[in-house]
XYZ file of C-alpha atoms in Angstrom:
541
model
C -12.238 -6.953 -6.047
C -10.981 -4.241 -8.530
C -7.796 -2.967 -9.653
C -7.598 0.145 -7.318
C -8.367 -1.878 -4.533
C -5.700 -4.256 -5.338
C -3.271 -1.715 -5.822
C -4.123 -0.122 -2.407
C -3.173 -3.270 -0.761
C -0.173 -3.618 -2.539
C 1.111 -0.068 -1.301
C -0.175 -0.912 2.226
C 1.964 -4.149 2.184
C 5.060 -2.415 0.564
C 4.838 0.526 3.272
C 4.733 -2.123 6.152
C 7.568 -4.321 4.606
C 9.808 -1.332 4.224
C 9.057 0.045 7.607
C 9.858 -3.407 9.346
C 13.296 -3.873 7.174
C 14.485 -0.415 7.604
C 15.958 -1.225 11.040
C 18.307 -3.933 9.278
C 21.723 -3.102 7.492
C 21.534 -3.692 3.807
C 24.456 -6.025 4.310
C 22.376 -7.926 6.454
C 19.425 -8.019 3.768
C 21.914 -9.093 1.314
C 23.744 -11.955 3.170
C 20.283 -13.360 4.644
C 18.997 -15.122 1.729
C 22.341 -16.382 0.611
C 22.850 -18.007 3.857
C 19.161 -19.333 4.037
C 19.758 -20.941 0.564
C 23.118 -22.664 1.765
C 21.439 -23.621 5.055
C 18.516 -25.354 3.081
C 21.070 -26.922 0.688
C 23.235 -28.554 3.350
C 19.853 -29.684 4.980
C 18.903 -31.179 1.782
C 22.170 -32.898 1.152
C 22.269 -34.396 4.638
C 18.730 -35.861 4.245
C 19.507 -37.307 0.403
C 22.738 -38.730 2.359
C 20.590 -40.270 5.187
C 18.260 -41.634 2.775
C 21.029 -43.293 0.709
C 23.297 -44.684 3.590
C 21.131 -44.934 6.692
C 21.291 -43.310 10.021
C 24.320 -45.326 11.238
C 26.658 -44.820 8.645
C 25.555 -41.315 8.047
C 26.179 -40.290 11.525
C 29.344 -42.411 11.636
C 30.792 -40.561 8.412
C 30.016 -37.201 9.813
C 31.698 -38.165 12.799
C 34.765 -39.564 11.492
C 34.981 -36.179 9.289
C 34.666 -34.230 12.577
C 37.402 -36.335 14.294
C 39.901 -35.794 11.323
C 39.529 -32.192 11.785
C 41.341 -32.336 15.223
C 45.089 -31.221 14.770
C 47.006 -34.394 14.338
C 44.279 -36.565 14.339
C 44.141 -36.986 10.268
C 47.938 -37.397 10.012
C 47.761 -40.032 12.549
C 45.097 -41.919 10.738
C 46.741 -41.492 7.407
C 50.279 -43.226 9.028
C 48.235 -46.242 10.416
C 46.394 -46.612 6.983
C 49.833 -46.562 5.214
C 51.099 -49.451 7.508
C 48.161 -51.576 6.777
C 48.597 -50.863 2.939
C 52.200 -51.625 3.100
C 51.547 -54.979 4.804
C 48.782 -55.820 2.182
C 51.128 -55.266 -0.640
C 53.940 -57.129 1.130
C 57.258 -56.774 -0.536
C 55.148 -55.680 -3.923
C 57.441 -52.770 -4.246
C 60.677 -54.461 -3.932
C 59.787 -56.612 -6.993
C 59.182 -53.593 -8.772
C 62.731 -52.737 -8.926
C 64.429 -53.372 -12.202
C 60.907 -53.110 -14.124
C 61.469 -51.334 -17.545
C 60.548 -47.740 -17.862
C 62.032 -46.886 -21.039
C 62.041 -48.464 -24.628
C 65.546 -50.056 -24.949
C 67.827 -48.653 -27.491
C 68.001 -51.482 -29.719
C 65.047 -53.888 -30.145
C 65.442 -57.519 -28.590
C 63.975 -58.783 -31.672
C 62.814 -62.890 -30.890
C 64.901 -62.913 -27.686
C 62.349 -60.738 -25.884
C 60.097 -63.952 -25.845
C 63.057 -65.653 -23.897
C 62.703 -62.503 -21.317
C 59.008 -63.141 -21.368
C 59.687 -66.971 -20.464
C 61.825 -65.981 -17.571
C 59.309 -63.563 -16.410
C 56.693 -66.261 -16.394
C 58.889 -68.666 -14.517
C 58.136 -66.275 -11.335
C 54.392 -66.759 -11.641
C 52.798 -68.578 -8.663
C 51.987 -72.482 -8.837
C 48.855 -72.101 -10.284
C 48.120 -75.722 -11.593
C 45.238 -76.869 -9.049
C 45.841 -74.776 -6.615
C 44.057 -71.861 -7.168
C 39.988 -70.887 -6.616
C 38.667 -70.581 -10.003
C 41.275 -68.804 -11.796
C 42.318 -71.311 -14.626
C 39.265 -73.276 -15.665
C 40.883 -75.367 -18.490
C 42.271 -78.731 -17.190
C 45.563 -80.268 -17.578
C 49.107 -78.440 -18.375
C 49.785 -75.600 -20.797
C 51.019 -78.154 -22.991
C 48.047 -80.054 -23.273
C 45.451 -80.320 -26.097
C 43.124 -77.767 -25.553
C 45.555 -74.913 -24.505
C 47.095 -76.066 -27.536
C 43.968 -75.312 -29.554
C 42.899 -72.105 -28.288
C 46.483 -70.681 -28.449
C 46.710 -71.409 -32.062
C 43.449 -70.038 -32.974
C 44.281 -66.686 -30.993
C 47.707 -66.661 -33.129
C 45.634 -67.469 -36.427
C 43.545 -64.118 -35.901
C 45.749 -62.046 -33.767
C 45.367 -59.236 -36.437
C 41.975 -59.111 -36.666
C 39.286 -56.744 -35.145
C 35.717 -56.715 -35.563
C 35.484 -53.223 -35.745
C 36.200 -53.294 -39.253
C 32.798 -55.724 -40.408
C 33.576 -55.463 -44.091
C 37.373 -56.426 -43.818
C 37.481 -59.322 -41.007
C 34.085 -61.128 -41.988
C 35.294 -64.356 -40.490
C 35.634 -63.142 -36.950
C 32.114 -61.322 -37.288
C 30.537 -64.814 -38.041
C 32.501 -66.303 -35.217
C 30.947 -63.716 -32.831
C 27.436 -64.296 -34.066
C 27.820 -68.108 -33.841
C 29.204 -67.924 -30.140
C 26.379 -65.632 -29.191
C 23.938 -67.679 -30.813
C 25.099 -71.270 -29.744
C 25.336 -69.726 -25.793
C 21.793 -68.137 -26.144
C 20.488 -71.731 -27.193
C 21.817 -73.076 -24.036
C 20.074 -70.210 -21.898
C 16.402 -70.753 -23.436
C 16.474 -68.956 -26.562
C 14.833 -72.215 -28.212
C 11.920 -71.910 -25.999
C 8.719 -70.551 -26.632
C 8.739 -68.437 -23.721
C 11.739 -66.499 -24.662
C 9.814 -64.704 -27.375
C 12.667 -65.471 -30.164
C 14.429 -62.530 -30.239
C 17.177 -63.268 -28.034
C 20.470 -61.396 -29.283
C 23.683 -60.055 -27.579
C 27.407 -59.422 -28.125
C 30.992 -60.793 -27.128
C 32.870 -58.590 -24.696
C 35.907 -58.424 -22.768
C 34.444 -60.293 -19.206
C 31.923 -60.580 -16.756
C 32.340 -56.966 -15.425
C 31.719 -55.310 -19.250
C 28.909 -57.664 -19.797
C 27.271 -56.757 -16.271
C 28.044 -53.054 -17.314
C 26.702 -52.912 -20.499
C 23.463 -54.700 -19.163
C 23.206 -52.192 -16.442
C 23.636 -49.321 -18.637
C 20.930 -50.774 -21.440
C 18.502 -51.276 -18.848
C 18.746 -47.624 -17.457
C 18.513 -46.371 -20.950
C 15.734 -48.355 -21.794
C 13.778 -47.424 -18.898
C 14.327 -43.948 -19.280
C 12.941 -44.247 -22.623
C 9.895 -46.088 -21.513
C 9.032 -44.654 -18.088
C 11.154 -41.471 -18.401
C 13.194 -42.531 -15.349
C 16.015 -39.682 -14.830
C 17.049 -40.491 -11.537
C 17.631 -44.368 -11.693
C 18.128 -47.119 -8.882
C 18.858 -50.481 -9.009
C 18.372 -53.340 -6.186
C 20.710 -56.265 -5.722
C 21.322 -58.850 -3.012
C 24.526 -58.293 -0.960
C 25.826 -61.422 -2.641
C 25.686 -59.669 -6.389
C 28.862 -59.072 -7.738
C 31.011 -56.238 -7.135
C 30.827 -55.194 -10.852
C 27.235 -53.716 -10.186
C 28.725 -51.049 -7.564
C 30.942 -50.302 -10.668
C 27.955 -49.980 -12.802
C 26.485 -47.882 -10.274
C 29.337 -45.273 -10.278
C 29.951 -45.219 -13.849
C 26.431 -44.738 -14.928
C 25.136 -42.545 -12.014
C 22.634 -45.263 -10.704
C 21.598 -45.203 -7.062
C 22.525 -48.837 -5.707
C 20.464 -50.548 -3.197
C 22.071 -53.568 -1.665
C 19.531 -55.855 0.101
C 20.708 -58.636 2.735
C 20.257 -62.071 1.703
C 17.744 -64.578 3.551
C 18.620 -67.297 5.812
C 19.594 -69.376 2.839
C 21.923 -67.017 1.557
C 19.469 -66.192 -1.338
C 18.201 -62.963 -2.634
C 15.472 -62.005 -0.453
C 12.440 -61.403 -2.823
C 10.197 -59.545 -0.145
C 13.101 -57.162 0.755
C 13.911 -56.292 -2.561
C 10.074 -55.928 -3.170
C 10.189 -53.220 -0.322
C 13.093 -51.155 -1.975
C 11.088 -50.627 -5.606
C 9.994 -47.340 -6.091
C 9.088 -45.266 -9.263
C 12.904 -44.816 -9.715
C 13.774 -48.444 -9.956
C 15.210 -49.673 -13.442
C 16.610 -52.699 -12.568
C 16.857 -55.843 -10.002
C 19.634 -58.466 -10.095
C 19.704 -62.357 -9.460
C 22.786 -64.926 -9.844
C 22.851 -68.082 -10.933
C 24.762 -68.749 -8.854
C 26.110 -66.101 -6.525
C 30.044 -65.828 -6.448
C 30.401 -65.875 -2.684
C 28.490 -69.216 -2.074
C 27.402 -70.920 -5.243
C 23.955 -70.657 -4.476
C 21.058 -70.023 -7.103
C 18.937 -67.217 -6.124
C 15.050 -67.841 -6.741
C 15.035 -66.292 -10.247
C 11.297 -67.391 -10.965
C 10.022 -65.389 -8.115
C 12.256 -62.315 -8.982
C 11.175 -62.761 -12.608
C 7.571 -62.425 -11.667
C 8.676 -59.315 -9.259
C 10.093 -57.668 -12.109
C 7.229 -58.397 -14.524
C 4.603 -56.953 -12.186
C 6.337 -53.634 -12.023
C 7.278 -53.110 -15.569
C 11.193 -53.146 -14.817
C 14.021 -55.063 -15.958
C 15.595 -57.920 -14.438
C 19.242 -59.147 -15.034
C 20.395 -62.634 -14.192
C 24.142 -63.062 -13.512
C 25.259 -66.308 -15.302
C 29.039 -65.476 -15.647
C 29.752 -68.641 -13.495
C 26.665 -70.775 -14.451
C 25.970 -70.373 -18.061
C 28.248 -73.247 -19.106
C 27.390 -75.335 -16.374
C 23.888 -75.386 -15.297
C 22.466 -76.636 -18.739
C 24.604 -79.508 -18.703
C 24.083 -80.047 -14.912
C 20.279 -80.034 -15.443
C 20.788 -82.816 -18.479
C 22.689 -84.973 -15.882
C 20.061 -85.131 -13.669
C 20.869 -82.512 -11.248
C 18.052 -80.865 -9.540
C 18.680 -77.240 -10.926
C 15.962 -74.401 -10.685
C 15.093 -72.258 -13.265
C 17.492 -69.717 -14.329
C 17.250 -68.122 -17.807
C 15.243 -66.827 -20.599
C 12.482 -69.274 -20.208
C 11.496 -67.521 -16.931
C 9.307 -64.431 -17.404
C 10.517 -61.192 -16.619
C 14.427 -61.932 -17.255
C 15.322 -59.151 -19.514
C 19.222 -59.860 -19.697
C 21.877 -62.155 -18.823
C 25.524 -62.068 -18.595
C 27.621 -65.147 -19.258
C 31.377 -66.019 -19.154
C 32.559 -68.160 -22.081
C 36.328 -67.859 -20.478
C 35.578 -69.618 -17.303
C 33.504 -72.991 -17.391
C 33.266 -72.417 -21.445
C 37.192 -72.992 -21.409
C 37.582 -70.296 -23.751
C 40.503 -67.747 -23.486
C 40.475 -65.243 -20.888
C 38.973 -61.875 -21.771
C 35.690 -63.400 -23.542
C 32.097 -63.204 -21.928
C 28.716 -62.754 -23.379
C 25.948 -60.325 -22.617
C 22.518 -61.363 -24.096
C 19.073 -59.383 -24.198
C 15.447 -60.721 -24.461
C 14.980 -58.552 -27.643
C 16.513 -55.874 -29.761
C 14.696 -52.905 -28.364
C 16.569 -53.372 -24.887
C 20.010 -54.289 -26.683
C 19.743 -51.033 -29.162
C 20.473 -48.864 -25.921
C 23.889 -50.685 -25.403
C 24.959 -49.084 -28.962
C 26.833 -45.891 -28.953
C 26.000 -43.829 -32.480
C 28.174 -40.778 -33.161
C 27.065 -38.309 -36.133
C 28.690 -35.155 -35.682
C 32.326 -36.615 -35.656
C 34.526 -35.030 -38.308
C 36.151 -38.466 -38.600
C 32.975 -39.891 -40.204
C 29.615 -41.784 -38.940
C 30.503 -44.138 -36.180
C 28.635 -46.688 -34.324
C 30.114 -49.199 -31.892
C 28.367 -52.175 -29.892
C 30.425 -52.420 -26.903
C 32.350 -50.270 -24.614
C 35.766 -50.919 -26.240
C 35.863 -49.919 -29.918
C 38.385 -51.961 -31.337
C 38.369 -55.560 -30.134
C 40.576 -58.371 -30.247
C 39.252 -60.867 -32.953
C 41.794 -63.504 -31.598
C 39.870 -64.036 -28.316
C 36.582 -64.345 -30.327
C 38.233 -66.782 -32.660
C 39.675 -68.861 -29.456
C 35.829 -68.892 -27.992
C 34.738 -70.348 -30.955
C 37.348 -72.810 -31.367
C 36.863 -73.848 -27.736
C 33.147 -74.135 -28.054
C 33.244 -76.265 -31.479
C 35.965 -78.283 -30.317
C 34.402 -79.619 -27.186
C 30.822 -79.638 -28.251
C 27.645 -80.699 -26.301
C 29.437 -84.147 -25.313
C 32.660 -82.697 -24.318
C 30.716 -79.928 -21.837
C 28.588 -82.738 -20.522
C 31.807 -84.856 -19.481
C 33.309 -81.599 -17.797
C 30.370 -80.851 -15.946
C 30.020 -84.443 -14.523
C 33.809 -84.196 -13.608
C 33.637 -81.061 -11.741
C 29.954 -81.510 -10.159
C 31.147 -84.989 -8.800
C 34.504 -83.205 -7.822
C 32.715 -80.382 -5.889
C 30.380 -83.039 -4.041
C 33.551 -84.897 -2.706
C 35.099 -81.736 -1.441
C 31.749 -80.538 0.169
C 31.582 -83.962 1.590
C 35.153 -84.060 2.933
C 34.747 -80.285 4.405
C 31.647 -81.367 6.200
C 33.375 -84.170 7.710
C 35.946 -81.458 9.606
C 34.161 -80.784 12.802
C 35.333 -77.341 13.287
C 34.081 -76.120 9.750
C 30.622 -75.492 8.268
C 29.316 -75.123 4.777
C 27.615 -71.872 4.119
C 23.995 -72.578 3.013
C 23.656 -75.514 0.308
C 25.517 -74.776 -2.725
C 23.865 -75.603 -6.281
C 26.845 -75.576 -8.252
C 30.900 -75.663 -7.957
C 31.695 -73.121 -5.227
C 31.950 -74.233 -1.869
C 32.360 -71.702 1.018
C 32.949 -72.743 4.524
C 33.413 -70.916 7.805
C 33.929 -71.766 11.564
C 32.383 -71.161 14.800
C 35.566 -71.974 16.939
C 38.480 -70.857 14.886
C 39.594 -67.690 13.058
C 38.693 -68.943 9.304
C 41.088 -66.197 7.927
C 44.143 -67.601 9.759
C 42.906 -71.112 8.189
C 43.196 -69.275 5.051
C 46.685 -68.108 5.888
C 47.987 -71.460 6.426
C 46.537 -72.820 3.324
C 48.190 -70.029 1.668
C 51.439 -71.113 2.997
C 50.886 -74.673 1.305
C 50.422 -72.878 -1.851
C 46.676 -72.938 -2.179
C 45.069 -69.466 -3.288
C 41.629 -69.188 -1.889
C 38.930 -66.546 -1.691
C 38.181 -64.865 1.641
C 34.570 -63.521 1.855
C 32.744 -61.309 4.538
C 29.147 -61.649 5.990
C 29.486 -63.913 7.233
C 33.419 -64.472 7.450
C 34.184 -67.339 5.529
C 36.547 -68.486 2.562
C 35.505 -70.417 -0.788
C 36.877 -72.584 -3.421
C 35.472 -72.362 -6.835
C 36.565 -75.896 -8.362
C 37.545 -76.406 -11.775
C 38.764 -78.767 -13.907
C 42.092 -78.455 -12.250
C 40.701 -79.277 -8.904
C 39.295 -82.497 -9.963
C 42.408 -84.649 -9.493
C 43.584 -82.871 -6.262
C 40.464 -83.188 -4.044
C 42.084 -85.338 -1.603
C 45.287 -83.125 -1.419
C 43.035 -79.915 -0.860
C 41.185 -81.944 2.167
C 44.580 -83.180 3.640
C 45.944 -79.671 3.582
C 42.713 -78.042 5.059
C 42.563 -80.887 7.569
C 46.168 -80.120 8.695
C 45.538 -76.097 8.606
C 42.626 -76.467 10.915
C 44.662 -78.324 13.382
C 47.496 -76.084 13.113
C 45.182 -73.224 13.984
C 43.586 -75.055 16.788
C 46.646 -75.735 18.568
C 48.372 -72.512 17.862
C 45.935 -69.867 17.223
C 46.896 -66.297 16.089
C 48.214 -64.713 13.157
C 51.247 -66.246 11.307
C 54.173 -63.779 10.147
C 52.829 -62.295 7.038
C 49.474 -63.520 7.217
C 46.671 -61.357 6.180
C 43.890 -62.375 8.838
C 44.548 -59.478 11.167
C 43.784 -57.160 8.209
C 40.786 -59.338 6.878
C 39.543 -59.520 10.512
C 40.063 -55.824 11.241
C 38.387 -54.731 7.773
C 35.212 -56.875 8.842
C 34.470 -55.236 12.203
C 35.545 -51.365 11.045
C 32.427 -49.442 11.099
C 33.687 -46.994 8.756
C 33.262 -48.396 5.530
C 34.589 -45.203 4.060
C 38.028 -45.892 5.500
C 38.009 -49.494 4.089
C 37.268 -48.081 0.803
C 40.448 -45.868 1.024
C 42.550 -48.714 1.843
C 41.704 -50.826 -0.939
C 42.044 -47.681 -3.375
C 45.659 -46.910 -1.735
C 46.510 -50.425 -2.239
C 45.495 -50.402 -5.718
C 47.015 -47.430 -6.253
C 50.267 -48.525 -5.060
C 50.035 -51.930 -7.006
C 51.143 -50.718 -10.254
């Protein structure tokens, strides 16, 4: 076909098109493509939402948004939400009356310490009464508390950001990381011999950094620009936070019948955008270790990252295995594990605000760092989310680990593992309760088929216990620490009495949160539950 023929066909098409379009007004011709573009974008957004949230959640969300458009409905829902928030906050607002909102005209000097002691007397009794929370045994005047307090005080002025000034805390951090890595497989040949890491402010920051590093590492390796990660529904909420912060699509996959990560279900969710899968050793809700070896093999076969959450287990499992407990593989000795988070401020008995993130090699860890070259303040590089970091806490962690040594950790692990088994056996003897799964460590979760377990929790709260309420299934758990070892029998006695009370007098107690927990668990609109939690947090400070 020659040029003149193409021109002829084009002119014919133009004439036909102009003739057809001449019957429409110019404004219609202008708006039609804009409206079409808008509709196409709306349809694409709908199907993206459908893909991410599922059919039920998508239509429920659209329905609730539509209902709120009806005059009066939104204001009614907001008023009911506020009632729930007020109940959750209880008398929190009245407690804030008298809080300082301005600097005093004249400084208080050392009498500020007495003011602090007065306020401290208003804290709840935590000795032996709180799930997790305080992991060091004994009283605040005890030897270990005094040790870490003195260590923190000695280095309160230090900041490892200044590498050339505070060389002592830089060394402490390096040694804490290396000693912890040695507990988690760094000396094994299968680890590759390059395990490295940094100290952080807690398990959440360790997880955030591991997720961020995995995302950027996979982008450099595979060019993934729409990253996704997959975790079991028992995985910590810090992964949701990481997904929001770092724009990663998060898939939460139901656990199997043993309350472990379902490897087959995770496999079905892996696609070309997957950068990371996650396992826990153990999981926070039920104290059960995920099948780390199977997950490691899965990650290796797809060439993706695999993070193991050892925030709870890092300073228990290595010693429990040495004591003869049947502990499945969980660390860098497992092929496919690319990063690990472990809290020193839990069973490591370090001061609060000390955790560690570890990587299999330096190539992955380099994606954790932020280097700035165009700042007028000079060249800048930082290893963690925080720039300045408290050298006092690093020093406290070093002091805790060095003072206890391997023997101290073995003794502590023996005490809390035995205490956990005694507590589990006692709960199993209460006919109305059942244990969730088979706990591998020091967390014991329990529920009931015949009682409202949240009402039991409220009665326990009235007796001074602070336990964790769980969902899927509705249950509560206690994370056993050295604080609980001497009071296991007290706990079991109060639990038996609480079960008896609820059995004989079912129904919520005044001021109890059982109705709220129960309603939240059954509420199909999870967006509304999210709003309740955000409103509660917003009004708490």
